[in-house]
mmCIF file of C-alpha atoms and ligand atoms in Angstrom:
data_model
loop_
_atom_site.group_PDB
_atom_site.id
_atom_site.type_symbol
_atom_site.label_atom_id
_atom_site.label_comp_id
_atom_site.label_asym_id
_atom_site.label_seq_id
_atom_site.Cartn_x
_atom_site.Cartn_y
_atom_site.Cartn_z
ATOM 1 C CA MET A 1 90.462 186.267 72.801
ATOM 2 C CA SER A 2 90.917 186.287 76.527
ATOM 3 C CA SER A 3 88.426 188.359 78.482
ATOM 4 C CA GLY A 4 90.564 188.152 81.601
ATOM 5 C CA GLY A 5 88.026 186.358 83.781
ATOM 6 C CA VAL A 6 89.346 184.732 86.947
ATOM 7 C CA LEU A 7 87.792 182.031 89.078
ATOM 8 C CA SER A 8 89.372 181.658 92.514
ATOM 9 C CA LEU A 9 88.466 178.625 94.596
ATOM 10 C CA VAL A 10 89.036 179.969 98.056
ATOM 11 C CA GLY A 11 89.193 178.072 101.323
ATOM 12 C CA ILE A 12 88.522 180.481 104.168
ATOM 13 C CA GLY A 13 89.540 178.189 107.027
ATOM 14 C CA PRO A 14 87.400 177.314 110.036
ATOM 15 C CA GLY A 15 85.508 180.581 110.256
ATOM 16 C CA ASP A 16 87.342 183.447 111.873
ATOM 17 C CA GLY A 17 89.512 186.050 110.178
ATOM 18 C CA ALA A 18 92.703 185.072 111.948
ATOM 19 C CA HIS A 19 92.699 181.599 110.432
ATOM 20 C CA ALA A 20 92.013 182.571 106.846
ATOM 21 C CA THR A 21 95.261 183.037 104.928
ATOM 22 C CA PRO A 22 96.302 186.457 103.576
ATOM 23 C CA ALA A 23 96.054 184.937 100.071
ATOM 24 C CA ALA A 24 92.441 183.882 100.693
ATOM 25 C CA LEU A 25 91.496 187.308 102.020
ATOM 26 C CA GLU A 26 93.189 189.016 99.088
ATOM 27 C CA ALA A 27 91.361 186.846 96.553
ATOM 28 C CA ILE A 28 88.056 187.793 98.173
ATOM 29 C CA ARG A 29 88.972 191.477 98.262
ATOM 30 C CA GLU A 30 89.965 191.446 94.583
ATOM 31 C CA ALA A 31 86.825 189.649 93.466
ATOM 32 C CA GLN A 32 83.872 191.431 91.887
ATOM 33 C CA VAL A 33 81.545 188.527 92.536
ATOM 34 C CA VAL A 34 81.557 186.330 95.632
ATOM 35 C CA VAL A 35 79.722 183.016 95.518
ATOM 36 C CA GLY A 36 79.122 180.700 98.475
ATOM 37 C CA TYR A 37 76.833 179.210 101.095
ATOM 38 C CA ARG A 38 75.041 181.796 103.184
ATOM 39 C CA THR A 39 76.921 180.813 106.330
ATOM 40 C CA TYR A 40 80.335 181.178 104.701
ATOM 41 C CA VAL A 41 79.475 184.425 102.999
ATOM 42 C CA LYS A 42 78.444 185.732 106.417
ATOM 43 C CA LEU A 43 81.816 184.762 107.845
ATOM 44 C CA VAL A 44 83.567 187.127 105.416
ATOM 45 C CA ARG A 45 80.922 189.853 105.289
ATOM 46 C CA HIS A 46 83.397 192.540 106.331
ATOM 47 C CA LEU A 47 85.359 191.934 103.104
ATOM 48 C CA ILE A 48 82.542 191.968 100.622
ATOM 49 C CA GLU A 49 80.850 195.317 100.959
ATOM 50 C CA GLY A 50 79.899 196.685 97.559
ATOM 51 C CA LYS A 51 80.443 193.386 95.774
ATOM 52 C CA GLU A 52 77.892 191.296 94.028
ATOM 53 C CA VAL A 53 77.161 188.341 96.274
ATOM 54 C CA VAL A 54 75.548 185.128 95.112
ATOM 55 C CA GLN A 55 74.387 183.333 98.241
ATOM 56 C CA THR A 56 72.818 179.941 97.946
ATOM 57 C CA GLY A 57 71.540 177.231 100.225
ATOM 58 C CA MET A 58 72.972 173.806 100.867
ATOM 59 C CA THR A 59 71.396 171.878 98.028
ATOM 60 C CA GLU A 60 72.187 174.179 95.143
ATOM 61 C CA GLU A 61 75.809 173.286 94.568
ATOM 62 C CA ILE A 62 75.655 172.460 90.872
ATOM 63 C CA GLY A 63 73.884 175.701 90.024
ATOM 64 C CA ARG A 64 76.327 177.651 92.140
ATOM 65 C CA ALA A 65 79.391 176.049 90.556
ATOM 66 C CA ARG A 66 77.995 176.558 87.076
ATOM 67 C CA SER A 67 77.097 180.186 87.655
ATOM 68 C CA ALA A 68 80.531 180.891 89.163
ATOM 69 C CA VAL A 69 82.229 179.366 86.111
ATOM 70 C CA GLU A 70 79.971 181.206 83.680
ATOM 71 C CA ARG A 71 80.395 184.588 85.339
ATOM 72 C CA ALA A 72 84.170 184.157 85.327
ATOM 73 C CA LYS A 73 84.173 182.977 81.738
ATOM 74 C CA ALA A 74 82.304 186.133 80.782
ATOM 75 C CA GLY A 75 85.139 188.208 82.258
ATOM 76 C CA ALA A 76 84.345 188.715 85.937
ATOM 77 C CA ASN A 77 86.752 188.124 88.810
ATOM 78 C CA VAL A 78 84.825 185.551 90.846
ATOM 79 C CA ALA A 79 85.677 184.074 94.238
ATOM 80 C CA LEU A 80 83.908 180.826 95.074
ATOM 81 C CA ILE A 81 84.303 180.353 98.783
ATOM 82 C CA SER A 82 84.274 177.159 100.828
ATOM 83 C CA SER A 83 84.851 176.739 104.527
ATOM 84 C CA GLY A 84 88.101 175.015 105.416
ATOM 85 C CA ASP A 85 89.760 174.047 102.151
ATOM 86 C CA ALA A 86 87.795 174.162 98.882
ATOM 87 C CA GLY A 87 89.430 170.901 97.835
ATOM 88 C CA VAL A 88 88.375 168.932 100.926
ATOM 89 C CA TYR A 89 84.679 168.005 100.625
ATOM 90 C CA GLY A 90 84.358 171.434 99.007
ATOM 91 C CA MET A 91 83.355 172.898 95.678
ATOM 92 C CA ALA A 92 86.672 172.424 93.845
ATOM 93 C CA GLY A 93 85.865 168.948 92.488
ATOM 94 C CA LEU A 94 82.500 170.015 91.125
ATOM 95 C CA VAL A 95 84.027 173.083 89.455
ATOM 96 C CA PHE A 96 86.468 170.839 87.604
ATOM 97 C CA GLU A 97 83.604 168.584 86.513
ATOM 98 C CA VAL A 98 81.723 171.607 85.175
ATOM 99 C CA LEU A 99 84.872 172.831 83.363
ATOM 100 C CA ARG A 100 85.452 169.405 81.837
ATOM 101 C CA ASP A 101 81.844 169.293 80.721
ATOM 102 C CA MET A 102 82.307 172.676 79.010
ATOM 103 C CA GLY A 103 85.445 171.530 77.168
ATOM 104 C CA TRP A 104 87.616 174.046 79.050
ATOM 105 C CA LYS A 105 91.385 173.793 78.461
ATOM 106 C CA ARG A 106 94.301 175.251 80.439
ATOM 107 C CA GLY A 107 94.919 178.735 79.077
ATOM 108 C CA ASP A 108 91.206 179.270 78.309
ATOM 109 C CA ASP A 109 89.041 181.652 80.266
ATOM 110 C CA PRO A 110 88.480 181.686 83.101
ATOM 111 C CA THR A 111 91.918 181.578 84.690
ATOM 112 C CA LEU A 112 91.716 179.240 87.673
ATOM 113 C CA ARG A 113 93.250 179.983 91.051
ATOM 114 C CA LEU A 114 93.251 177.439 93.852
ATOM 115 C CA ILE A 115 93.801 178.959 97.265
ATOM 116 C CA PRO A 116 94.240 176.527 100.134
ATOM 117 C CA GLY A 117 92.634 176.901 103.543
ATOM 118 C CA ILE A 118 92.943 175.237 106.931
ATOM 119 C CA THR A 119 90.670 172.214 106.771
ATOM 120 C CA ALA A 120 88.433 171.162 109.680
ATOM 121 C CA ALA A 121 90.683 168.247 110.632
ATOM 122 C CA ASN A 122 93.569 170.640 111.233
ATOM 123 C CA SER A 123 91.644 173.400 112.942
ATOM 124 C CA CYS A 124 89.754 170.934 115.153
ATOM 125 C CA ALA A 125 92.951 169.052 116.000
ATOM 126 C CA SER A 126 94.522 172.294 117.207
ATOM 127 C CA ARG A 127 91.625 172.729 119.624
ATOM 128 C CA VAL A 128 92.198 169.384 121.331
ATOM 129 C CA GLY A 129 95.946 168.774 121.268
ATOM 130 C CA ALA A 130 97.949 166.763 118.755
ATOM 131 C CA PRO A 131 95.709 163.890 117.643
ATOM 132 C CA LEU A 132 96.911 163.738 114.018
ATOM 133 C CA VAL A 133 100.637 163.285 114.570
ATOM 134 C CA HIS A 134 100.512 159.789 113.123
ATOM 135 C CA ASP A 135 98.702 158.422 110.049
ATOM 136 C CA SER A 136 95.153 159.614 109.870
ATOM 137 C CA CYS A 137 92.324 159.860 107.396
ATOM 138 C CA THR A 138 89.138 161.825 106.915
ATOM 139 C CA ILE A 139 85.835 160.099 106.180
ATOM 140 C CA SER A 140 82.591 161.918 105.464
ATOM 141 C CA LEU A 141 79.533 160.184 106.877
ATOM 142 C CA SER A 142 77.221 161.933 104.437
ATOM 143 C CA ASP A 143 75.459 159.369 102.291
ATOM 144 C CA LEU A 144 73.698 162.013 100.190
ATOM 145 C CA LEU A 145 76.112 161.404 97.304
ATOM 146 C CA THR A 146 77.970 158.264 98.414
ATOM 147 C CA PRO A 147 76.246 154.916 99.090
ATOM 148 C CA TRP A 148 76.380 153.906 102.756
ATOM 149 C CA PRO A 149 78.043 150.510 102.052
ATOM 150 C CA VAL A 150 81.017 152.354 100.505
ATOM 151 C CA ILE A 151 81.305 154.601 103.554
ATOM 152 C CA ALA A 152 80.994 151.636 105.916
ATOM 153 C CA LYS A 153 83.736 149.789 104.044
ATOM 154 C CA ARG A 154 86.080 152.761 104.354
ATOM 155 C CA ILE A 155 85.382 153.128 108.075
ATOM 156 C CA ASP A 156 86.097 149.425 108.505
ATOM 157 C CA ALA A 157 89.348 149.650 106.528
ATOM 158 C CA ALA A 158 90.528 152.745 108.408
ATOM 159 C CA ALA A 159 89.622 151.259 111.782
ATOM 160 C CA SER A 160 91.299 147.935 111.056
ATOM 161 C CA ALA A 161 94.468 149.690 109.831
ATOM 162 C CA ASP A 162 94.589 151.769 113.035
ATOM 163 C CA PHE A 163 94.289 155.169 111.338
ATOM 164 C CA VAL A 164 93.253 158.105 113.479
ATOM 165 C CA ILE A 165 89.909 158.995 111.891
ATOM 166 C CA SER A 166 88.403 162.465 111.460
ATOM 167 C CA LEU A 167 84.715 162.059 110.689
ATOM 168 C CA TYR A 168 83.250 164.940 108.678
ATOM 169 C CA ASN A 169 79.493 165.487 108.245
ATOM 170 C CA PRO A 170 78.866 163.076 111.134
ATOM 171 C CA ALA A 171 75.144 163.816 111.526
ATOM 172 C CA SER A 172 72.387 166.255 110.687
ATOM 173 C CA GLY A 173 68.790 166.703 111.770
ATOM 174 C CA ARG A 174 67.703 163.972 109.392
ATOM 175 C CA ARG A 175 70.871 161.884 109.322
ATOM 176 C CA THR A 176 71.448 160.352 112.742
ATOM 177 C CA ARG A 177 71.986 156.648 112.014
ATOM 178 C CA GLN A 178 75.412 156.882 110.346
ATOM 179 C CA ILE A 179 77.386 157.979 113.397
ATOM 180 C CA VAL A 180 75.858 155.139 115.431
ATOM 181 C CA GLU A 181 76.890 152.623 112.783
ATOM 182 C CA ALA A 182 80.328 154.201 112.481
ATOM 183 C CA HIS A 183 80.753 153.715 116.232
ATOM 184 C CA SER A 184 79.882 150.036 116.074
ATOM 185 C CA ILE A 185 82.274 149.395 113.168
ATOM 186 C CA ILE A 186 85.191 151.190 114.865
ATOM 187 C CA ARG A 187 84.443 149.493 118.214
ATOM 188 C CA ARG A 188 85.152 146.101 116.624
ATOM 189 C CA TYR A 189 88.791 147.120 116.354
ATOM 190 C CA ARG A 190 89.361 149.632 119.163
ATOM 191 C CA GLU A 191 88.991 149.732 122.937
ATOM 192 C CA GLY A 192 86.015 151.580 124.418
ATOM 193 C CA THR A 193 88.501 153.823 126.229
ATOM 194 C CA THR A 194 90.020 155.130 122.962
ATOM 195 C CA PRO A 195 90.027 158.947 123.176
ATOM 196 C CA VAL A 196 87.443 160.721 121.023
ATOM 197 C CA ALA A 197 87.123 164.494 120.584
ATOM 198 C CA LEU A 198 83.999 166.274 119.390
ATOM 199 C CA VAL A 199 84.711 169.741 118.061
ATOM 200 C CA LYS A 200 81.782 171.873 117.053
ATOM 201 C CA GLY A 201 82.258 175.138 115.174
ATOM 202 C CA ALA A 202 86.002 175.416 115.765
ATOM 203 C CA TYR A 203 87.105 179.071 115.882
ATOM 204 C CA ARG A 204 83.517 180.247 115.571
ATOM 205 C CA GLU A 205 81.428 182.026 118.171
ATOM 206 C CA ALA A 206 79.548 178.991 119.433
ATOM 207 C CA GLU A 207 82.579 176.698 119.527
ATOM 208 C CA LYS A 208 82.215 173.650 121.740
ATOM 209 C CA VAL A 209 84.790 170.984 122.510
ATOM 210 C CA VAL A 210 84.056 167.676 124.250
ATOM 211 C CA MET A 211 86.772 165.190 125.186
ATOM 212 C CA THR A 212 85.322 161.744 125.636
ATOM 213 C CA ASP A 213 85.931 158.160 124.521
ATOM 214 C CA LEU A 214 84.652 155.588 122.085
ATOM 215 C CA ASP A 215 82.130 154.097 124.497
ATOM 216 C CA HIS A 216 80.645 157.459 125.493
ATOM 217 C CA PHE A 217 80.821 159.933 122.618
ATOM 218 C CA LEU A 218 77.335 159.080 121.340
ATOM 219 C CA ASP A 219 75.905 160.498 124.592
ATOM 220 C CA TYR A 220 76.775 164.021 123.390
ATOM 221 C CA GLU A 221 75.278 166.323 120.798
ATOM 222 C CA ILE A 222 76.760 165.716 117.341
ATOM 223 C CA GLY A 223 75.579 167.767 114.370
ATOM 224 C CA MET A 224 76.431 169.344 111.033
ATOM 225 C CA LEU A 225 79.077 171.582 112.512
ATOM 226 C CA THR A 226 80.854 168.847 114.444
ATOM 227 C CA THR A 227 84.023 167.025 113.504
ATOM 228 C CA VAL A 228 84.601 163.778 115.405
ATOM 229 C CA ILE A 229 88.238 162.789 115.898
ATOM 230 C CA VAL A 230 88.724 159.156 116.918
ATOM 231 C CA GLY A 231 92.178 158.260 118.247
ATOM 232 C CA ASN A 232 94.196 155.207 117.240
ATOM 233 C CA SER A 233 95.368 152.431 119.578
ATOM 234 C CA ASN A 234 98.230 154.621 120.841
ATOM 235 C CA THR A 235 96.370 157.894 121.326
ATOM 236 C CA PHE A 236 96.446 159.104 124.933
ATOM 237 C CA LEU A 237 95.081 161.894 127.093
ATOM 238 C CA PHE A 238 97.451 164.225 128.888
ATOM 239 C CA GLU A 239 96.319 167.251 130.883
ATOM 240 C CA GLY A 240 93.104 167.305 128.928
ATOM 241 C CA TYR A 241 94.927 167.136 125.588
ATOM 242 C CA MET A 242 94.486 164.324 123.067
ATOM 243 C CA VAL A 243 97.850 163.152 121.753
ATOM 244 C CA THR A 244 98.813 160.541 119.175
ATOM 245 C CA PRO A 245 102.520 159.769 119.500
ATOM 246 C CA ARG A 246 104.729 159.588 116.447
ATOM 247 C CA GLY A 247 106.659 156.672 117.943
ATOM 248 C CA TYR A 248 109.895 158.257 119.177
ATOM 249 C CA THR A 249 109.877 156.272 122.408
ATOM 250 C CA ARG A 250 110.022 152.997 120.497
ATOM 251 C CA LYS A 251 113.518 153.992 119.469
ATOM 252 C CA TYR A 252 114.787 156.521 121.988
ATOM 253 C CA THR A 253 114.479 157.392 125.641
ATOM 254 C CA LEU A 254 113.155 160.909 126.190
ATOM 255 C CA GLU A 255 116.664 161.776 127.354
ATOM 256 C CA GLY A 256 117.677 161.158 123.740
ATOM 257 C CA ASP A 257 119.493 157.834 124.176
ATOM 258 C CA VAL A 258 118.981 155.123 121.586
ATOM 259 C CA LEU A 259 117.271 152.007 122.916
ATOM 260 C CA PRO A 260 119.110 148.659 122.716
ATOM 261 C CA GLY A 261 118.816 147.043 119.290
ATOM 262 C CA GLN A 262 117.777 150.309 117.513
ATOM 263 C CA MET A 263 119.790 152.544 115.181
ATOM 264 C CA PRO A 264 119.042 156.217 114.457
ATOM 265 C CA GLY A 265 118.318 156.782 110.774
ATOM 266 C CA ARG A 266 117.539 153.119 110.201
ATOM 267 C CA SER A 267 114.244 151.219 110.119
ATOM 268 C CA LEU A 268 112.685 150.479 113.462
ATOM 269 C CA VAL A 269 113.581 146.987 114.676
ATOM 270 C CA LEU A 270 110.638 145.090 116.156
ATOM 271 C CA GLN A 271 111.447 143.278 119.386
ATOM 272 C CA ASN A 272 108.442 140.992 119.015
ATOM 273 C CA GLN A 273 105.563 140.584 116.604
ATOM 274 C CA LYS A 274 103.022 142.043 119.039
ATOM 275 C CA GLU A 275 104.625 145.422 118.518
ATOM 276 C CA GLU A 276 103.466 145.618 114.929
ATOM 277 C CA LEU A 277 100.464 147.770 115.671
HETATM 278 N N1 SAH B 301 85.724 172.132 103.104
HETATM 279 C C1 SAH B 301 85.527 171.936 104.541
HETATM 280 C C2 SAH B 301 84.686 170.704 104.842
HETATM 281 C C3 SAH B 301 83.257 170.786 104.373
HETATM 282 S S1 SAH B 301 82.311 169.379 104.835
HETATM 283 C C4 SAH B 301 86.879 171.856 105.242
HETATM 284 O O1 SAH B 301 87.910 171.702 104.556
HETATM 285 O O2 SAH B 301 86.918 171.955 106.463
HETATM 286 C C5 SAH B 301 81.456 170.010 106.249
HETATM 287 C C6 SAH B 301 81.963 169.355 107.519
HETATM 288 O O3 SAH B 301 83.220 169.895 107.859
HETATM 289 C C7 SAH B 301 81.089 169.593 108.746
HETATM 290 O O4 SAH B 301 80.020 168.671 108.801
HETATM 291 C C8 SAH B 301 82.085 169.364 109.874
HETATM 292 O O5 SAH B 301 82.271 167.980 110.087
HETATM 293 C C9 SAH B 301 83.373 169.920 109.268
HETATM 294 N N2 SAH B 301 83.628 171.323 109.671
HETATM 295 C C10 SAH B 301 83.696 172.393 108.850
HETATM 296 N N3 SAH B 301 83.993 173.517 109.556
HETATM 297 C C11 SAH B 301 84.121 173.139 110.850
HETATM 298 C C12 SAH B 301 84.426 173.839 112.068
HETATM 299 N N4 SAH B 301 84.660 175.148 112.080
HETATM 300 N N5 SAH B 301 84.471 173.119 113.219
HETATM 301 C C13 SAH B 301 84.248 171.792 113.219
HETATM 302 N N6 SAH B 301 83.969 171.087 112.103
HETATM 303 C C14 SAH B 301 83.900 171.746 110.932
#
């Protein structure tokens, strides 16, 4: 027998109302129980008056996921909120692990709803220009659950393949070494003048944006609320904006003419091997 419980995994975006989707806000409004980190619950406090709120600290994720699942299974409409997107370094993965552990099947209670949100990479990118127009990846520098050698290997692979890199969880009060090591790995492959943006608390009250470069970004404050965006070999600065080109000018002039040897709609023709990267 279905008891009608619902568990919504809700991404609320970077932290202000305007950048949470209507679907996310509706899921929170409909919920009887709202579960999340204190900071995120605070960000949506205007929507949760009269609801039961389960606020927890940073290190209680498993308990929080389990209690959200159990409350929903027992028939409540529960919204589990994450900043950004719940499926990007958020609670969604852990919820699925808890459900698998319980033997949950599709069609069982609770009904699951996944509601996407604007992740930090996107919100931070919008604060600095258009840094993610070409291939990019996100890497979390938190080694609380992932061994550092695995993280270092991924940074190395991303840097060597010329991905734009958004570094999440770059540092905390106790974790300060990782960002320094990340810098030295990336510097093996990229010029010291490569644009780097530090965006702290995008769309929140204490937002701070710093435009700098690979050789200087460690001189600035980097913490738990910062996302570090490292450009690729083509990223440039223009009027204070950080821009990664898609590559149009390899094929066309900006007047729209096709360059010699190129064909619209066909693979780019390399003029010489040096152009590969
Ligand atoms: N689920 C979140 C990410 C959680 S991991 C999302 O999709 O955005 C936490 C990290 O996200 C922080 O350490 C920081 O690097 C980044 N982050 C989250 N919100 C941010 C914001 N408003 N501004 C800048 N970075 C943010």
